[in-house]
PDB file of C-alpha atoms in Angstrom:
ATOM      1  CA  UNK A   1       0.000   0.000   0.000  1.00 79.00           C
ATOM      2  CA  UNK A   2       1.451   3.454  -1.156  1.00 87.00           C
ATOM      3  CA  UNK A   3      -0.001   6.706   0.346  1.00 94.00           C
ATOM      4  CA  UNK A   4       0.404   9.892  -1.612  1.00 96.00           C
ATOM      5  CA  UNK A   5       0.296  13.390  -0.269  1.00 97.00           C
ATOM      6  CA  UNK A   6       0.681  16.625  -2.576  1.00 98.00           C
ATOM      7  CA  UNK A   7       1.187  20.125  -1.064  1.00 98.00           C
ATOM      8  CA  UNK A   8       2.688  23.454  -2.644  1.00 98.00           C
ATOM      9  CA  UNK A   9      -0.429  24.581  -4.352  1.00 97.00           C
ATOM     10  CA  UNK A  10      -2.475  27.941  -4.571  1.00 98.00           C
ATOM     11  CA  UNK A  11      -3.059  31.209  -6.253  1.00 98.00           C
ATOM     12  CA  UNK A  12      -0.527  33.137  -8.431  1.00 98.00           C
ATOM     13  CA  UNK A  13      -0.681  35.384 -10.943  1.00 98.00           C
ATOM     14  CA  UNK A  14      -0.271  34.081 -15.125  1.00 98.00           C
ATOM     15  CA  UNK A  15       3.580  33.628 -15.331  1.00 98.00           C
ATOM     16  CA  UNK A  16       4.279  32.876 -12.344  1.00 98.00           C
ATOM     17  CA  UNK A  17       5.570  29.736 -10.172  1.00 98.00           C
ATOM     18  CA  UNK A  18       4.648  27.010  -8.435  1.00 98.00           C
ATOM     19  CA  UNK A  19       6.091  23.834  -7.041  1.00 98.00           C
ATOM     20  CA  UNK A  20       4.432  20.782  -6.181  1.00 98.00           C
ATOM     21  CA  UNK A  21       5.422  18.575  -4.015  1.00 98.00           C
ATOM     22  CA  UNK A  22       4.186  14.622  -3.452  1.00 98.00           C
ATOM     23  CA  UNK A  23       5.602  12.865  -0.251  1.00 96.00           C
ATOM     24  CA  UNK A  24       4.653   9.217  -0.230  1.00 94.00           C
ATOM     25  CA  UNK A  25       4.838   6.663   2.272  1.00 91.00           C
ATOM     26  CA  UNK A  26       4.641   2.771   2.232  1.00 77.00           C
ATOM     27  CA  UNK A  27       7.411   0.395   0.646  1.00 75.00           C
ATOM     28  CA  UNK A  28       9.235   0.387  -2.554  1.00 84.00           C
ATOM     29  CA  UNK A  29       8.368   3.872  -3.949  1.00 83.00           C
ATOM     30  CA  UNK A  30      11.512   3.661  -5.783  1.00 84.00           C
ATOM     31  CA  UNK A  31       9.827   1.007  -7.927  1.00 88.00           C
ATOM     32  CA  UNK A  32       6.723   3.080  -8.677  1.00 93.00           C
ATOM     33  CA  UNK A  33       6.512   4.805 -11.962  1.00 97.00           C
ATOM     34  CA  UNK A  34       5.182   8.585 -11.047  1.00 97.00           C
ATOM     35  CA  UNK A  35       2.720  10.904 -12.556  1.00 98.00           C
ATOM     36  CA  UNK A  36       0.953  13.755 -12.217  1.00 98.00           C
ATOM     37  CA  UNK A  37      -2.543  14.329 -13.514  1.00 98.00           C
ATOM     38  CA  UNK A  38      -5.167  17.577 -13.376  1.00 98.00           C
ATOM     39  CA  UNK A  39      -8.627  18.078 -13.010  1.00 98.00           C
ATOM     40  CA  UNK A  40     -10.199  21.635 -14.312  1.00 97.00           C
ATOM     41  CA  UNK A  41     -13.993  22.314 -13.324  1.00 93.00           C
ATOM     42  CA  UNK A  42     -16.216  20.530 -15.253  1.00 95.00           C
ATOM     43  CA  UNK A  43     -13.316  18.892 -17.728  1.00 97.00           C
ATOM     44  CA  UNK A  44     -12.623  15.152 -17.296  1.00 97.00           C
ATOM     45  CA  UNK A  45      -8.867  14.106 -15.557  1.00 97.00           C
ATOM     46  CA  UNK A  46      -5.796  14.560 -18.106  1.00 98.00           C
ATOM     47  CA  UNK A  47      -2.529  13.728 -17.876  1.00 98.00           C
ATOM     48  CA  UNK A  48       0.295  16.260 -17.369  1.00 98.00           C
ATOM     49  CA  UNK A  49       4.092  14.316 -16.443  1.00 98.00           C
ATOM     50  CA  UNK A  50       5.386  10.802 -15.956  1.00 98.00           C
ATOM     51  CA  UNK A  51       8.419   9.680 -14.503  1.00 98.00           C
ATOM     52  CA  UNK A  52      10.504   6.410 -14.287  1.00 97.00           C
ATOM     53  CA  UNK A  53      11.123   4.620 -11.532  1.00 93.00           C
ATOM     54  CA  UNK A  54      14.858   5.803 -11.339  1.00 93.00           C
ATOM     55  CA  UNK A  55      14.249   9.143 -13.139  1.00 94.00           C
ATOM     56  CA  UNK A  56      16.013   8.074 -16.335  1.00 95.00           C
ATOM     57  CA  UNK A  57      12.998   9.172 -18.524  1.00 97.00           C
ATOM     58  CA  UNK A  58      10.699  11.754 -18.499  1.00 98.00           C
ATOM     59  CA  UNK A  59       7.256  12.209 -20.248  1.00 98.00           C
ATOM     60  CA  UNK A  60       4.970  15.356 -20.661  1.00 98.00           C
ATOM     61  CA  UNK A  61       1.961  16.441 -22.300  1.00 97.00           C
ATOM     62  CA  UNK A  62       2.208  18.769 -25.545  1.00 96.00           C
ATOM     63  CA  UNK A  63       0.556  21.691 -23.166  1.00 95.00           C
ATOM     64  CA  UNK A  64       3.321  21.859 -20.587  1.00 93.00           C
ATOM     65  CA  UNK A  65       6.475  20.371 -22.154  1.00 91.00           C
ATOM     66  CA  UNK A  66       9.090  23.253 -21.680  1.00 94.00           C
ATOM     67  CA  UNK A  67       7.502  24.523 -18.915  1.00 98.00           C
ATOM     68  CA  UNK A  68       6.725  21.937 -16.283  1.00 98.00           C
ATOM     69  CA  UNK A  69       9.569  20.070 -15.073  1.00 98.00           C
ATOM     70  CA  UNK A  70       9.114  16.302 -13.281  1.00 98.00           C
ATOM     71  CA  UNK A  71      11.741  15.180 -11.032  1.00 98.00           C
ATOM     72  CA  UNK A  72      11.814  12.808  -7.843  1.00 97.00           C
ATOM     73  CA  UNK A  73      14.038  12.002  -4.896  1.00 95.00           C
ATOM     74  CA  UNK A  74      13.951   8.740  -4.052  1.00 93.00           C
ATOM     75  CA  UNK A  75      15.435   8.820  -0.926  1.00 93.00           C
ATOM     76  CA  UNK A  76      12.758  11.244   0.648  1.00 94.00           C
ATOM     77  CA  UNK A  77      10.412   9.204  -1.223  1.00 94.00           C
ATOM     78  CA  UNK A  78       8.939  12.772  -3.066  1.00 96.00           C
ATOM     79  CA  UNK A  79       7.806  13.571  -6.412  1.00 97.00           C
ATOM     80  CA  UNK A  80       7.989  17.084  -7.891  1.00 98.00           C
ATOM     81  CA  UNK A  81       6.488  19.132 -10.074  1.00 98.00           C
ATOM     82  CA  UNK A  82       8.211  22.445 -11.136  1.00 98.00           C
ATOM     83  CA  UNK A  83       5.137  24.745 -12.951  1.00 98.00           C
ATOM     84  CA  UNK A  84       6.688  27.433 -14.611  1.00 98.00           C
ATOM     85  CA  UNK A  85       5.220  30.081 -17.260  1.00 98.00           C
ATOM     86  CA  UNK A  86       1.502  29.626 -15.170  1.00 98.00           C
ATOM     87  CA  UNK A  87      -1.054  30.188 -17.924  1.00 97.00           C
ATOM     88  CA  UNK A  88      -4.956  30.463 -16.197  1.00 97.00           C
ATOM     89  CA  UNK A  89      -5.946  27.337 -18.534  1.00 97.00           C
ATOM     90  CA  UNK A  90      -3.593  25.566 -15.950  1.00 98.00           C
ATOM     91  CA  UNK A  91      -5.805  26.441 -13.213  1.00 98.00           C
ATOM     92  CA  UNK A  92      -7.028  22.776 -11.657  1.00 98.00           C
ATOM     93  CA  UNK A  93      -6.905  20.467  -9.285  1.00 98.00           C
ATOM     94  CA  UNK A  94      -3.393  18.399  -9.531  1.00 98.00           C
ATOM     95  CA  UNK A  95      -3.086  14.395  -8.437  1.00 98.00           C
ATOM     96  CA  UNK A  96       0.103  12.631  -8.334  1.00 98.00           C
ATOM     97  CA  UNK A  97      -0.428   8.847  -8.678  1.00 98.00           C
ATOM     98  CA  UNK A  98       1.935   5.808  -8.702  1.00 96.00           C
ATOM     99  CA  UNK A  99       1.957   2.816 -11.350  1.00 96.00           C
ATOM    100  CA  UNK A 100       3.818  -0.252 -11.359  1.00 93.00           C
ATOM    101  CA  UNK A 101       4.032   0.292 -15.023  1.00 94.00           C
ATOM    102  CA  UNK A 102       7.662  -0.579 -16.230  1.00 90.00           C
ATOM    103  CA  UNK A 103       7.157   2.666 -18.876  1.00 94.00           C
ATOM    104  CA  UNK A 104       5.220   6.117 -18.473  1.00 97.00           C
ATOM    105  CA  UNK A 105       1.132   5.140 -18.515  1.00 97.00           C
ATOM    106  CA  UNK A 106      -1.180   8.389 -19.859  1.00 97.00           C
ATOM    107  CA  UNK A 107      -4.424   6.960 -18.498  1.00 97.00           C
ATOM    108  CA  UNK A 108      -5.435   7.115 -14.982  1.00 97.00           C
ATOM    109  CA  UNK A 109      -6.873   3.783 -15.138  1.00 97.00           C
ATOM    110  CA  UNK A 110      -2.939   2.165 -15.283  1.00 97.00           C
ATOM    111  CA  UNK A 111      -2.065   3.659 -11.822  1.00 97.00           C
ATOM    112  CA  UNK A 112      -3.221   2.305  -8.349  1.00 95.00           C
ATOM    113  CA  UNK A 113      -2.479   5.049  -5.851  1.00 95.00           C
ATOM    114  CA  UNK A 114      -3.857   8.060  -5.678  1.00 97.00           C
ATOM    115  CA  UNK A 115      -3.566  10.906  -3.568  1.00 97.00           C
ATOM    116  CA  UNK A 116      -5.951  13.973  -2.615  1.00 97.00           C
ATOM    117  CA  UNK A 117      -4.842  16.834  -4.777  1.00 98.00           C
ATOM    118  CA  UNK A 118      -3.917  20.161  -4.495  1.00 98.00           C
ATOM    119  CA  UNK A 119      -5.815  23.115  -5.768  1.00 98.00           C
ATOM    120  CA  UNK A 120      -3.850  24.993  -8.123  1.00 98.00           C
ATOM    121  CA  UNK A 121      -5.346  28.672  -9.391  1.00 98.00           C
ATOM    122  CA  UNK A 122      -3.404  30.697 -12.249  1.00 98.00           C
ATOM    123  CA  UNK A 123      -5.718  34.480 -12.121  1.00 97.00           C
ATOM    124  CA  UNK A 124      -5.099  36.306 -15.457  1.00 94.00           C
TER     125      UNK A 124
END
């Protein structure tokens, strides 16, 4: 059993920063494949950043590659996201999740852990 916090959300202006944080707890997160997904009002649940287990390889949608950044320490068991360039469509709530995928899964449906989410609001 994995179970995944996220923190660092809020409010900042378009062009700003923000940096999520996911602190998990449980065995073998170094195993887990990580990602992080988002959640606007009344959209469905997309995907946003994948990471291998040992951080070798990276994955991103179109709509943030070049200005997100996924990274993770394993040995504080944490997965990041850096949100840079804050644009308001990028305004939602934001999940990290954990798959026992050997590559990057895009649908939600592939990973088992969840956690809460953290609000994140981009004002124009």
């Amino acid at each position: 059993q994995v179970q995944l916090v996220e923190s660092g959300g809020g409010l900042v202006q378009a062009g700003g920063s923000l940096r999520l944080s996911c602190a998990t707890s449980g065995r073998s997160f170094s195993t887990y494949v990580m990602g992080w997904f988002r959640q606007a009002p009344g959209k469905e649940s997309e995907f946003v950043a994948g990471i291998t287990w040992d951080g070798a390889d990276t994955y991103y949608r179109r709509f943030v590659k070049g200005r997100f950044t996924i990274s993770r320490d394993n040995a504080k068991n944490t997965v990041y996201l850096q949100m840079n360039s804050l644009k308001p469509e990028d305004t939602a709530v934001y999940y990290c999740a954990a798959s026992t995928s050997l590559t990057i899964p895009t649908q939600g449906y592939e990973y088992a852990y969840w956690g809460q989410g953290t609000q994140v609001t981009v004002s124009s």
